[in-house]
mmCIF file of C-alpha atoms in Angstrom:
data_model
loop_
_atom_site.group_PDB
_atom_site.id
_atom_site.type_symbol
_atom_site.label_atom_id
_atom_site.label_comp_id
_atom_site.label_asym_id
_atom_site.label_seq_id
_atom_site.Cartn_x
_atom_site.Cartn_y
_atom_site.Cartn_z
ATOM 1 C CA UNK A 233 -0.483 0.279 0.404
ATOM 2 C CA UNK A 234 3.222 2.434 1.244
ATOM 3 C CA UNK A 235 6.501 3.457 -0.143
ATOM 4 C CA UNK A 236 8.815 0.961 2.094
ATOM 5 C CA UNK A 237 9.447 4.234 4.128
ATOM 6 C CA UNK A 238 6.131 5.530 4.524
ATOM 7 C CA UNK A 239 5.448 1.863 6.091
ATOM 8 C CA UNK A 240 8.357 1.745 8.266
ATOM 9 C CA UNK A 241 7.546 5.536 9.758
ATOM 10 C CA UNK A 242 4.394 3.761 10.562
ATOM 11 C CA UNK A 243 5.555 0.556 11.721
ATOM 12 C CA UNK A 244 7.475 2.700 14.069
ATOM 13 C CA UNK A 245 4.554 4.799 15.953
ATOM 14 C CA UNK A 246 2.669 1.635 15.333
ATOM 15 C CA UNK A 247 4.613 0.243 18.339
ATOM 16 C CA UNK A 248 4.056 2.459 21.201
ATOM 17 C CA UNK A 249 1.299 1.651 23.391
ATOM 18 C CA UNK A 250 -2.116 3.379 22.638
ATOM 19 C CA UNK A 251 -1.584 3.745 18.958
ATOM 20 C CA UNK A 252 -2.578 1.153 16.848
ATOM 21 C CA UNK A 253 -2.344 1.734 12.969
ATOM 22 C CA UNK A 254 -4.827 3.750 12.436
ATOM 23 C CA UNK A 255 -2.977 6.243 14.552
ATOM 24 C CA UNK A 256 0.289 5.154 13.578
ATOM 25 C CA UNK A 257 -0.683 6.415 9.701
ATOM 26 C CA UNK A 258 -2.519 9.755 11.095
ATOM 27 C CA UNK A 259 0.618 10.277 12.914
ATOM 28 C CA UNK A 260 3.088 9.634 9.823
ATOM 29 C CA UNK A 261 1.001 11.802 7.404
ATOM 30 C CA UNK A 262 1.478 14.431 10.041
ATOM 31 C CA UNK A 263 5.243 14.186 10.730
ATOM 32 C CA UNK A 264 5.485 13.341 6.043
ATOM 33 C CA UNK A 265 2.953 15.822 4.839
ATOM 34 C CA UNK A 266 2.501 19.275 8.264
ATOM 35 C CA UNK A 267 5.118 19.032 9.827
ATOM 36 C CA UNK A 268 8.513 21.068 8.298
ATOM 37 C CA UNK A 269 12.187 19.479 8.314
ATOM 38 C CA UNK A 270 13.299 20.884 11.108
ATOM 39 C CA UNK A 271 10.453 19.922 13.310
ATOM 40 C CA UNK A 272 10.908 16.895 12.657
ATOM 41 C CA UNK A 273 14.869 16.432 13.311
ATOM 42 C CA UNK A 274 14.601 17.493 16.856
ATOM 43 C CA UNK A 275 11.521 15.499 17.933
ATOM 44 C CA UNK A 276 14.107 12.806 16.499
ATOM 45 C CA UNK A 277 17.467 14.322 18.558
ATOM 46 C CA UNK A 278 14.608 14.398 20.718
ATOM 47 C CA UNK A 279 13.998 10.820 21.217
ATOM 48 C CA UNK A 280 17.634 9.748 20.420
ATOM 49 C CA UNK A 281 19.241 12.529 23.270
ATOM 50 C CA UNK A 282 16.597 11.637 25.684
ATOM 51 C CA UNK A 283 17.078 7.650 25.701
ATOM 52 C CA UNK A 284 20.423 8.518 26.553
ATOM 53 C CA UNK A 285 20.962 10.968 28.858
ATOM 54 C CA UNK A 286 18.043 9.682 31.076
ATOM 55 C CA UNK A 287 18.642 7.586 33.388
ATOM 56 C CA UNK A 288 17.389 5.712 36.667
ATOM 57 C CA UNK A 289 18.457 7.674 39.978
ATOM 58 C CA UNK A 290 20.890 5.654 41.846
ATOM 59 C CA UNK A 291 18.733 5.416 44.759
ATOM 60 C CA UNK A 292 15.333 5.654 44.104
ATOM 61 C CA UNK A 293 15.111 3.675 40.374
ATOM 62 C CA UNK A 294 13.080 6.884 39.005
ATOM 63 C CA UNK A 295 14.067 7.877 35.771
ATOM 64 C CA UNK A 296 15.889 11.152 35.811
ATOM 65 C CA UNK A 297 18.661 13.385 34.240
ATOM 66 C CA UNK A 298 20.954 13.693 37.014
ATOM 67 C CA UNK A 299 21.589 10.768 39.509
ATOM 68 C CA UNK A 300 20.529 11.297 42.637
ATOM 69 C CA UNK A 301 17.676 12.823 41.038
ATOM 70 C CA UNK A 302 16.588 16.029 42.698
ATOM 71 C CA UNK A 303 13.652 14.547 45.206
ATOM 72 C CA UNK A 304 16.153 12.791 46.388
ATOM 73 C CA UNK A 305 18.868 15.445 47.197
ATOM 74 C CA UNK A 306 15.603 18.051 48.419
ATOM 75 C CA UNK A 307 16.034 18.987 52.072
ATOM 76 C CA UNK A 308 12.622 19.839 51.666
ATOM 77 C CA UNK A 309 11.724 16.732 51.844
ATOM 78 C CA UNK A 310 10.650 14.542 54.560
ATOM 79 C CA UNK A 311 13.880 11.549 54.236
ATOM 80 C CA UNK A 312 11.811 9.491 56.950
ATOM 81 C CA UNK A 313 8.832 7.775 54.957
ATOM 82 C CA UNK A 314 9.681 6.012 51.294
ATOM 83 C CA UNK A 315 6.533 5.651 49.219
ATOM 84 C CA UNK A 316 6.850 2.660 47.086
ATOM 85 C CA UNK A 317 5.396 2.725 43.194
ATOM 86 C CA UNK A 318 5.696 0.324 40.320
ATOM 87 C CA UNK A 319 6.270 2.578 38.101
ATOM 88 C CA UNK A 320 7.617 6.025 36.934
ATOM 89 C CA UNK A 321 4.718 7.439 36.140
ATOM 90 C CA UNK A 322 3.029 6.734 39.570
ATOM 91 C CA UNK A 323 5.907 9.098 41.121
ATOM 92 C CA UNK A 324 4.163 11.705 38.864
ATOM 93 C CA UNK A 325 0.261 10.960 39.508
ATOM 94 C CA UNK A 326 1.532 11.579 42.996
ATOM 95 C CA UNK A 327 3.667 14.150 42.508
ATOM 96 C CA UNK A 328 0.439 15.935 41.553
ATOM 97 C CA UNK A 329 -1.923 15.242 44.949
ATOM 98 C CA UNK A 330 0.672 17.932 46.293
ATOM 99 C CA UNK A 331 -0.005 16.083 49.493
ATOM 100 C CA UNK A 332 3.534 14.001 49.837
ATOM 101 C CA UNK A 333 6.534 15.758 51.403
ATOM 102 C CA UNK A 334 8.223 12.234 51.735
ATOM 103 C CA UNK A 335 10.539 10.397 49.062
ATOM 104 C CA UNK A 336 10.449 6.967 46.507
ATOM 105 C CA UNK A 337 11.003 4.112 45.220
ATOM 106 C CA UNK A 338 10.599 2.904 41.679
ATOM 107 C CA UNK A 339 9.841 -1.151 41.204
ATOM 108 C CA UNK A 340 10.103 -0.946 37.769
ATOM 109 C CA UNK A 341 7.499 -4.084 37.607
ATOM 110 C CA UNK A 342 5.261 -6.044 40.007
ATOM 111 C CA UNK A 343 5.871 -9.527 40.854
ATOM 112 C CA UNK A 344 4.257 -11.792 38.229
ATOM 113 C CA UNK A 345 4.636 -15.516 38.389
ATOM 114 C CA UNK A 346 2.560 -16.023 34.670
ATOM 115 C CA UNK A 347 4.597 -13.365 33.212
ATOM 116 C CA UNK A 348 7.961 -14.915 34.695
ATOM 117 C CA UNK A 349 8.989 -11.583 36.633
ATOM 118 C CA UNK A 350 10.177 -13.184 39.779
ATOM 119 C CA UNK A 351 11.330 -10.733 42.657
ATOM 120 C CA UNK A 352 14.727 -10.253 41.464
ATOM 121 C CA UNK A 353 13.815 -8.838 38.297
ATOM 122 C CA UNK A 354 12.187 -5.949 39.896
ATOM 123 C CA UNK A 355 13.958 -3.729 42.176
ATOM 124 C CA UNK A 356 13.392 -4.451 45.694
ATOM 125 C CA UNK A 357 16.842 -5.434 46.978
ATOM 126 C CA UNK A 358 17.934 -0.818 46.031
ATOM 127 C CA UNK A 359 14.451 -0.316 48.115
ATOM 128 C CA UNK A 360 16.557 -3.511 51.238
ATOM 129 C CA UNK A 361 19.964 -1.596 50.611
ATOM 130 C CA UNK A 362 18.538 1.755 51.040
ATOM 131 C CA UNK A 363 16.295 0.456 54.820
ATOM 132 C CA UNK A 364 19.415 -0.844 55.952
ATOM 133 C CA UNK A 365 21.434 2.523 57.397
ATOM 134 C CA UNK A 366 18.155 3.339 59.539
ATOM 135 C CA UNK A 367 17.176 6.920 59.046
ATOM 136 C CA UNK A 368 13.570 5.449 56.999
ATOM 137 C CA UNK A 369 10.612 4.181 59.152
ATOM 138 C CA UNK A 370 7.268 4.178 57.253
ATOM 139 C CA UNK A 371 7.624 2.738 53.781
ATOM 140 C CA UNK A 372 3.803 3.389 52.113
ATOM 141 C CA UNK A 373 2.586 0.088 49.094
ATOM 142 C CA UNK A 374 1.713 2.252 46.704
ATOM 143 C CA UNK A 375 1.322 0.009 44.253
ATOM 144 C CA UNK A 376 -1.641 -1.172 41.801
ATOM 145 C CA UNK A 377 -4.397 -2.444 43.497
ATOM 146 C CA UNK A 378 -3.543 -5.970 41.169
ATOM 147 C CA UNK A 379 -3.478 -9.189 42.172
ATOM 148 C CA UNK A 380 0.397 -8.544 41.089
ATOM 149 C CA UNK A 381 0.495 -5.443 42.877
ATOM 150 C CA UNK A 382 -0.919 -6.833 45.977
ATOM 151 C CA UNK A 383 1.269 -9.498 46.632
ATOM 152 C CA UNK A 384 5.215 -7.289 45.374
ATOM 153 C CA UNK A 385 3.365 -4.991 48.863
ATOM 154 C CA UNK A 386 2.875 -8.713 50.612
ATOM 155 C CA UNK A 387 6.069 -9.330 49.979
ATOM 156 C CA UNK A 388 7.944 -6.328 50.533
ATOM 157 C CA UNK A 389 6.036 -5.980 53.784
ATOM 158 C CA UNK A 390 6.972 -9.264 54.926
ATOM 159 C CA UNK A 391 10.700 -8.708 53.561
ATOM 160 C CA UNK A 392 10.794 -5.611 56.216
ATOM 161 C CA UNK A 393 8.805 -6.823 58.751
ATOM 162 C CA UNK A 394 12.015 -8.387 60.693
ATOM 163 C CA UNK A 395 13.940 -4.633 60.218
ATOM 164 C CA UNK A 396 11.374 -2.910 62.497
ATOM 165 C CA UNK A 397 10.056 -0.569 60.098
ATOM 166 C CA UNK A 398 6.695 0.290 59.628
ATOM 167 C CA UNK A 399 4.953 -0.392 56.351
ATOM 168 C CA UNK A 400 1.087 1.028 55.293
ATOM 169 C CA UNK A 401 -0.002 0.310 52.063
ATOM 170 C CA UNK A 402 -2.792 2.978 50.836
ATOM 171 C CA UNK A 403 -6.219 2.795 51.212
ATOM 172 C CA UNK A 404 -8.550 1.172 48.642
ATOM 173 C CA UNK A 405 -11.548 2.310 48.341
ATOM 174 C CA UNK A 406 -14.689 4.311 46.653
ATOM 175 C CA UNK A 407 -12.939 7.606 44.215
ATOM 176 C CA UNK A 408 -14.520 10.832 45.288
ATOM 177 C CA UNK A 409 -16.708 12.296 42.908
ATOM 178 C CA UNK A 410 -17.998 8.492 41.616
ATOM 179 C CA UNK A 411 -21.463 6.890 42.392
ATOM 180 C CA UNK A 412 -21.811 4.060 44.586
ATOM 181 C CA UNK A 413 -24.210 2.276 42.623
ATOM 182 C CA UNK A 414 -21.541 1.775 40.205
ATOM 183 C CA UNK A 415 -18.634 0.234 42.398
ATOM 184 C CA UNK A 416 -17.582 -2.794 41.869
ATOM 185 C CA UNK A 417 -17.928 -5.579 44.771
ATOM 186 C CA UNK A 418 -14.429 -5.264 45.749
ATOM 187 C CA UNK A 419 -14.416 -1.827 45.627
ATOM 188 C CA UNK A 420 -16.886 -2.028 47.656
ATOM 189 C CA UNK A 421 -16.483 -4.756 49.952
ATOM 190 C CA UNK A 422 -12.582 -2.544 50.745
ATOM 191 C CA UNK A 423 -14.478 0.264 51.671
ATOM 192 C CA UNK A 424 -16.826 -1.067 54.123
ATOM 193 C CA UNK A 425 -13.898 -2.674 55.716
ATOM 194 C CA UNK A 426 -11.586 0.236 55.616
ATOM 195 C CA UNK A 427 -14.596 2.354 57.082
ATOM 196 C CA UNK A 428 -13.657 5.309 59.921
ATOM 197 C CA UNK A 429 -15.700 6.865 62.059
ATOM 198 C CA UNK A 430 -17.644 10.274 61.134
ATOM 199 C CA UNK A 431 -16.450 12.882 64.055
ATOM 200 C CA UNK B 104 7.330 17.651 37.442
ATOM 201 C CA UNK B 105 9.712 15.936 35.600
ATOM 202 C CA UNK B 106 12.934 16.715 35.022
ATOM 203 C CA UNK B 107 13.631 19.534 31.478
ATOM 204 C CA UNK B 108 14.939 15.943 29.283
ATOM 205 C CA UNK B 109 11.815 13.907 29.770
ATOM 206 C CA UNK B 110 9.611 17.148 29.789
ATOM 207 C CA UNK B 111 10.881 17.596 26.503
ATOM 208 C CA UNK B 112 10.854 14.075 24.962
ATOM 209 C CA UNK B 113 6.756 14.366 26.601
ATOM 210 C CA UNK B 114 6.157 17.323 24.655
ATOM 211 C CA UNK B 115 7.753 16.111 21.797
ATOM 212 C CA UNK B 116 5.040 13.674 21.269
ATOM 213 C CA UNK B 117 1.917 15.680 22.700
ATOM 214 C CA UNK B 118 2.258 18.138 19.326
ATOM 215 C CA UNK B 119 1.236 15.054 17.311
ATOM 216 C CA UNK B 120 -2.424 14.488 15.951
ATOM 217 C CA UNK B 121 -4.661 12.728 18.269
ATOM 218 C CA UNK B 122 -2.168 12.214 21.257
ATOM 219 C CA UNK B 123 -3.055 14.144 24.417
ATOM 220 C CA UNK B 124 -0.667 15.233 27.460
ATOM 221 C CA UNK B 125 -1.515 11.882 29.475
ATOM 222 C CA UNK B 126 -0.548 9.781 26.481
ATOM 223 C CA UNK B 127 2.725 11.520 25.255
ATOM 224 C CA UNK B 128 3.714 10.887 29.103
ATOM 225 C CA UNK B 129 2.468 6.876 28.340
ATOM 226 C CA UNK B 130 4.561 7.503 25.712
ATOM 227 C CA UNK B 131 7.527 8.957 26.608
ATOM 228 C CA UNK B 132 7.881 6.164 30.219
ATOM 229 C CA UNK B 133 7.137 3.770 27.127
ATOM 230 C CA UNK B 134 10.846 4.934 25.310
ATOM 231 C CA UNK B 135 12.382 5.422 28.630
ATOM 232 C CA UNK B 136 11.443 3.267 30.378
ATOM 233 C CA UNK B 137 10.298 -0.240 28.248
ATOM 234 C CA UNK B 138 12.610 0.621 24.908
ATOM 235 C CA UNK B 139 16.330 -1.126 24.233
ATOM 236 C CA UNK B 140 18.613 2.475 23.344
ATOM 237 C CA UNK B 141 18.747 -0.034 19.640
ATOM 238 C CA UNK B 142 15.238 0.862 19.122
ATOM 239 C CA UNK B 143 14.622 4.052 20.341
ATOM 240 C CA UNK B 144 18.001 4.928 18.260
ATOM 241 C CA UNK B 145 15.929 3.489 15.000
ATOM 242 C CA UNK B 146 12.549 5.542 15.853
ATOM 243 C CA UNK B 147 14.989 7.856 15.749
ATOM 244 C CA UNK B 148 16.686 7.467 13.131
ATOM 245 C CA UNK B 149 13.667 6.551 10.998
ATOM 246 C CA UNK B 150 11.546 9.663 11.692
ATOM 247 C CA UNK B 151 14.684 11.367 10.369
ATOM 248 C CA UNK B 152 14.895 9.018 7.235
ATOM 249 C CA UNK B 153 11.183 9.420 6.364
ATOM 250 C CA UNK B 154 11.349 12.585 6.683
ATOM 251 C CA UNK B 155 14.573 13.618 3.995
ATOM 252 C CA UNK B 156 13.241 10.609 1.440
ATOM 253 C CA UNK B 157 10.257 10.894 1.385
ATOM 254 C CA UNK B 158 8.825 13.789 -1.213
ATOM 255 C CA UNK B 159 6.135 14.790 -3.287
ATOM 256 C CA UNK B 160 5.064 12.847 -6.695
ATOM 257 C CA UNK B 161 5.268 15.622 -9.297
ATOM 258 C CA UNK B 162 2.655 13.837 -11.210
ATOM 259 C CA UNK B 163 0.024 13.513 -8.622
ATOM 260 C CA UNK B 164 1.360 15.057 -5.726
ATOM 261 C CA UNK B 165 0.939 12.562 -2.978
ATOM 262 C CA UNK B 166 4.050 10.981 -0.845
ATOM 263 C CA UNK B 167 6.568 9.088 -2.448
ATOM 264 C CA UNK B 168 9.634 7.482 -2.410
ATOM 265 C CA UNK B 169 10.419 7.901 -5.647
ATOM 266 C CA UNK B 170 8.975 10.705 -7.698
ATOM 267 C CA UNK B 171 7.304 9.738 -10.050
ATOM 268 C CA UNK B 172 5.409 7.556 -7.624
ATOM 269 C CA UNK B 173 4.754 3.767 -8.261
ATOM 270 C CA UNK B 174 0.689 4.511 -9.628
ATOM 271 C CA UNK B 175 1.623 7.422 -11.616
ATOM 272 C CA UNK B 176 3.985 4.865 -13.159
ATOM 273 C CA UNK B 177 2.246 2.135 -13.235
ATOM 274 C CA UNK B 178 0.983 0.548 -16.861
ATOM 275 C CA UNK B 179 -1.553 -1.780 -15.102
ATOM 276 C CA UNK B 180 -3.913 1.397 -14.645
ATOM 277 C CA UNK B 181 -6.204 3.426 -16.766
ATOM 278 C CA UNK B 182 -4.402 6.767 -17.148
ATOM 279 C CA UNK B 183 -7.765 8.339 -18.558
ATOM 280 C CA UNK B 184 -9.694 8.237 -15.089
ATOM 281 C CA UNK B 185 -8.211 11.043 -11.733
ATOM 282 C CA UNK B 186 -9.646 11.101 -8.593
ATOM 283 C CA UNK B 187 -9.267 13.804 -6.629
ATOM 284 C CA UNK B 188 -8.576 13.603 -2.459
ATOM 285 C CA UNK B 189 -7.915 16.042 -0.081
ATOM 286 C CA UNK B 190 -4.828 14.127 2.148
ATOM 287 C CA UNK B 191 -2.766 11.250 0.912
ATOM 288 C CA UNK B 192 -4.182 9.268 3.975
ATOM 289 C CA UNK B 193 -7.271 9.113 1.611
ATOM 290 C CA UNK B 194 -5.621 7.913 -1.025
ATOM 291 C CA UNK B 195 -4.657 4.767 0.482
ATOM 292 C CA UNK B 196 -8.575 4.914 2.116
ATOM 293 C CA UNK B 197 -9.398 4.197 -1.670
ATOM 294 C CA UNK B 198 -6.981 2.085 -2.515
ATOM 295 C CA UNK B 199 -7.793 -0.231 -0.063
ATOM 296 C CA UNK B 200 -11.251 -0.865 -1.229
ATOM 297 C CA UNK B 201 -9.802 -2.404 -4.444
ATOM 298 C CA UNK B 202 -12.434 -1.110 -6.731
ATOM 299 C CA UNK B 203 -10.633 2.158 -8.306
ATOM 300 C CA UNK B 204 -7.827 1.229 -10.661
ATOM 301 C CA UNK B 205 -7.419 5.308 -11.616
ATOM 302 C CA UNK B 206 -5.383 7.583 -10.857
ATOM 303 C CA UNK B 207 -4.702 10.357 -7.690
ATOM 304 C CA UNK B 208 -3.840 13.567 -7.539
ATOM 305 C CA UNK B 209 -3.601 15.052 -3.358
ATOM 306 C CA UNK B 210 -4.685 18.848 -3.126
ATOM 307 C CA UNK B 211 -2.982 19.100 0.779
ATOM 308 C CA UNK B 212 -6.020 20.861 2.107
ATOM 309 C CA UNK B 213 -8.859 22.435 1.078
ATOM 310 C CA UNK B 214 -9.649 25.978 0.082
ATOM 311 C CA UNK B 215 -11.003 27.319 3.265
ATOM 312 C CA UNK B 216 -11.512 30.969 3.817
ATOM 313 C CA UNK B 217 -11.555 30.809 7.612
ATOM 314 C CA UNK B 218 -8.436 29.371 8.106
ATOM 315 C CA UNK B 219 -6.620 31.762 4.530
ATOM 316 C CA UNK B 220 -6.426 28.768 2.107
ATOM 317 C CA UNK B 221 -6.560 29.902 -0.880
ATOM 318 C CA UNK B 222 -7.044 28.080 -4.028
ATOM 319 C CA UNK B 223 -3.276 28.744 -4.914
ATOM 320 C CA UNK B 224 -2.168 27.402 -1.414
ATOM 321 C CA UNK B 225 -3.589 24.092 -2.409
ATOM 322 C CA UNK B 226 -2.529 21.649 -6.013
ATOM 323 C CA UNK B 227 -4.584 22.945 -7.629
ATOM 324 C CA UNK B 228 -2.684 24.100 -10.628
ATOM 325 C CA UNK B 229 -0.689 21.130 -11.013
ATOM 326 C CA UNK B 230 -3.946 18.737 -11.243
ATOM 327 C CA UNK B 231 -4.902 21.711 -14.479
ATOM 328 C CA UNK B 232 -1.669 21.059 -15.743
ATOM 329 C CA UNK B 233 -1.817 17.346 -16.495
ATOM 330 C CA UNK B 234 -5.493 17.718 -17.800
ATOM 331 C CA UNK B 235 -3.595 19.818 -20.518
ATOM 332 C CA UNK B 236 -2.774 16.787 -22.527
ATOM 333 C CA UNK B 237 -5.886 15.619 -23.024
ATOM 334 C CA UNK B 238 -4.898 12.080 -21.856
ATOM 335 C CA UNK B 239 -7.254 12.348 -19.537
ATOM 336 C CA UNK B 240 -11.176 12.499 -19.472
ATOM 337 C CA UNK B 241 -12.961 11.886 -16.211
ATOM 338 C CA UNK B 242 -12.096 13.672 -12.663
ATOM 339 C CA UNK B 243 -13.584 12.361 -10.024
ATOM 340 C CA UNK B 244 -13.670 14.270 -7.173
ATOM 341 C CA UNK B 245 -13.147 12.851 -3.586
ATOM 342 C CA UNK B 246 -12.500 15.748 -1.664
ATOM 343 C CA UNK B 247 -14.759 15.138 1.391
ATOM 344 C CA UNK B 248 -18.305 16.585 1.702
ATOM 345 C CA UNK B 249 -17.585 18.829 4.259
ATOM 346 C CA UNK B 250 -18.517 23.104 3.605
ATOM 347 C CA UNK B 251 -14.608 23.082 2.189
ATOM 348 C CA UNK B 252 -14.568 20.031 0.766
ATOM 349 C CA UNK B 253 -17.941 20.664 -1.026
ATOM 350 C CA UNK B 254 -16.908 23.882 -2.106
ATOM 351 C CA UNK B 255 -12.925 22.900 -3.607
ATOM 352 C CA UNK B 256 -14.858 19.974 -5.372
ATOM 353 C CA UNK B 257 -17.977 22.762 -6.928
ATOM 354 C CA UNK B 258 -14.960 25.358 -7.879
ATOM 355 C CA UNK B 259 -12.406 22.844 -9.426
ATOM 356 C CA UNK B 260 -15.450 22.015 -11.557
ATOM 357 C CA UNK B 261 -16.033 25.664 -12.286
ATOM 358 C CA UNK B 262 -12.264 25.732 -13.512
ATOM 359 C CA UNK B 263 -12.446 22.996 -15.529
ATOM 360 C CA UNK B 264 -15.523 22.744 -17.576
ATOM 361 C CA UNK B 265 -14.091 24.666 -20.069
ATOM 362 C CA UNK B 266 -11.640 22.245 -20.685
ATOM 363 C CA UNK B 267 -14.187 20.042 -21.718
ATOM 364 C CA UNK B 268 -13.539 17.154 -19.691
ATOM 365 C CA UNK B 269 -16.339 15.045 -17.076
ATOM 366 C CA UNK B 270 -16.321 15.969 -13.469
ATOM 367 C CA UNK B 271 -17.809 13.916 -11.923
ATOM 368 C CA UNK B 272 -18.293 13.198 -7.611
ATOM 369 C CA UNK B 273 -18.193 10.456 -5.456
ATOM 370 C CA UNK B 274 -22.053 9.187 -3.788
ATOM 371 C CA UNK B 275 -23.067 10.698 -0.888
ATOM 372 C CA UNK B 276 -26.293 8.945 1.015
ATOM 373 C CA UNK B 277 -26.503 5.883 4.119
ATOM 374 C CA UNK B 278 -23.256 4.346 5.104
ATOM 375 C CA UNK B 279 -23.543 0.503 4.629
ATOM 376 C CA UNK B 280 -24.437 -1.777 7.557
ATOM 377 C CA UNK B 281 -25.620 1.574 9.512
ATOM 378 C CA UNK B 282 -29.252 2.368 10.493
ATOM 379 C CA UNK B 283 -31.234 4.526 9.004
ATOM 380 C CA UNK B 284 -32.946 5.501 12.257
ATOM 381 C CA UNK B 285 -29.642 7.202 13.060
ATOM 382 C CA UNK B 286 -28.740 8.841 9.811
ATOM 383 C CA UNK B 287 -28.696 12.857 9.848
ATOM 384 C CA UNK B 288 -31.076 15.006 8.271
ATOM 385 C CA UNK B 289 -28.319 16.405 5.508
ATOM 386 C CA UNK B 290 -27.171 12.726 4.952
ATOM 387 C CA UNK B 291 -30.873 11.594 4.463
ATOM 388 C CA UNK B 292 -31.623 14.416 1.811
ATOM 389 C CA UNK B 293 -28.971 13.848 -0.008
ATOM 390 C CA UNK B 294 -29.626 9.744 0.268
ATOM 391 C CA UNK B 295 -33.279 10.814 -1.473
ATOM 392 C CA UNK B 296 -32.485 12.578 -3.594
ATOM 393 C CA UNK B 297 -29.666 10.653 -5.316
ATOM 394 C CA UNK B 298 -32.364 7.264 -4.997
ATOM 395 C CA UNK B 299 -31.670 4.862 -8.008
ATOM 396 C CA UNK B 300 -34.194 2.601 -9.668
ATOM 397 C CA UNK B 301 -33.820 -0.938 -8.376
ATOM 398 C CA UNK B 302 -33.842 -3.195 -11.785
#
């Protein structure tokens, strides 16, 4: 259908998450037909440069330009609390709330026997290493409330127990602004179970 | 929120059509966290190379690696019919039907006074040039059934009238497999107006 160069450009975009064949065609034609050569060149070099310069923070394992990252080196953050998340984008989701002032630890995945992802494949030993100096006294498990995320939280909690560090789990319940009628049974059970007294 | 390099990568993806800020973040993290450096480098170089090597076909103005393109130089196509479309992706949509065997002409837009796009801004003079040798005896107007697309079709039809070439317009009506109940009034009026006798 398309010439080889156009086809390979479409394929490059089609491999990205959330982009199907149709969207990839649309994007490829946008690049070829609507962008200036300078803009396309800028896009290509940004991808190349970002991939080369962005690395994992040696402390929290989040993606960063400089290691240790600006959160790990900040003296305005509470260094006694670490929030453990699965992915870098979870860090930005929590940062956007403006409600959390501690540190983070990015696991880069969750334990998943089906996908052959064992505890050694995610950044758990890096977390243990951080706890060894005794500066951290609470670890908040903010992995996803999925089978794998929950299993990972429980696995880490058991590892940390003998170290005497407090391990907490973010609350699960009815999302704000949503309708109880449409909540699934699991969420509703969790919400009832974790009810708090109104004062 | 993000480091400058990550932020600029997100912005690069966010400028593409159909990709919002949230999707751009997801794509950027995919590139940084899940792609190998070789794959990211391949993506960057494909964008760069495609932008440099893909050009407009000197005859039909479609995007192509080699000019004239493979459709314009094919000896299996009917050289007496030209189908006029707004964008390169319209050519592939029509090619996918497998029902058309003529040539194409890509306008790269439609006349739009509001957006300050005049007849000189789209590839109309290139179309007139193609008609001068008398080999073409039908021009099918397949611009979009929008205000601008229809105005462009009418504008070109008036230009071609004195040249004695037959100008046709693709049919508008109820899409196949859809429900008459949900057709808009414009489409339904067109469908009634253009009714054909059942034999």
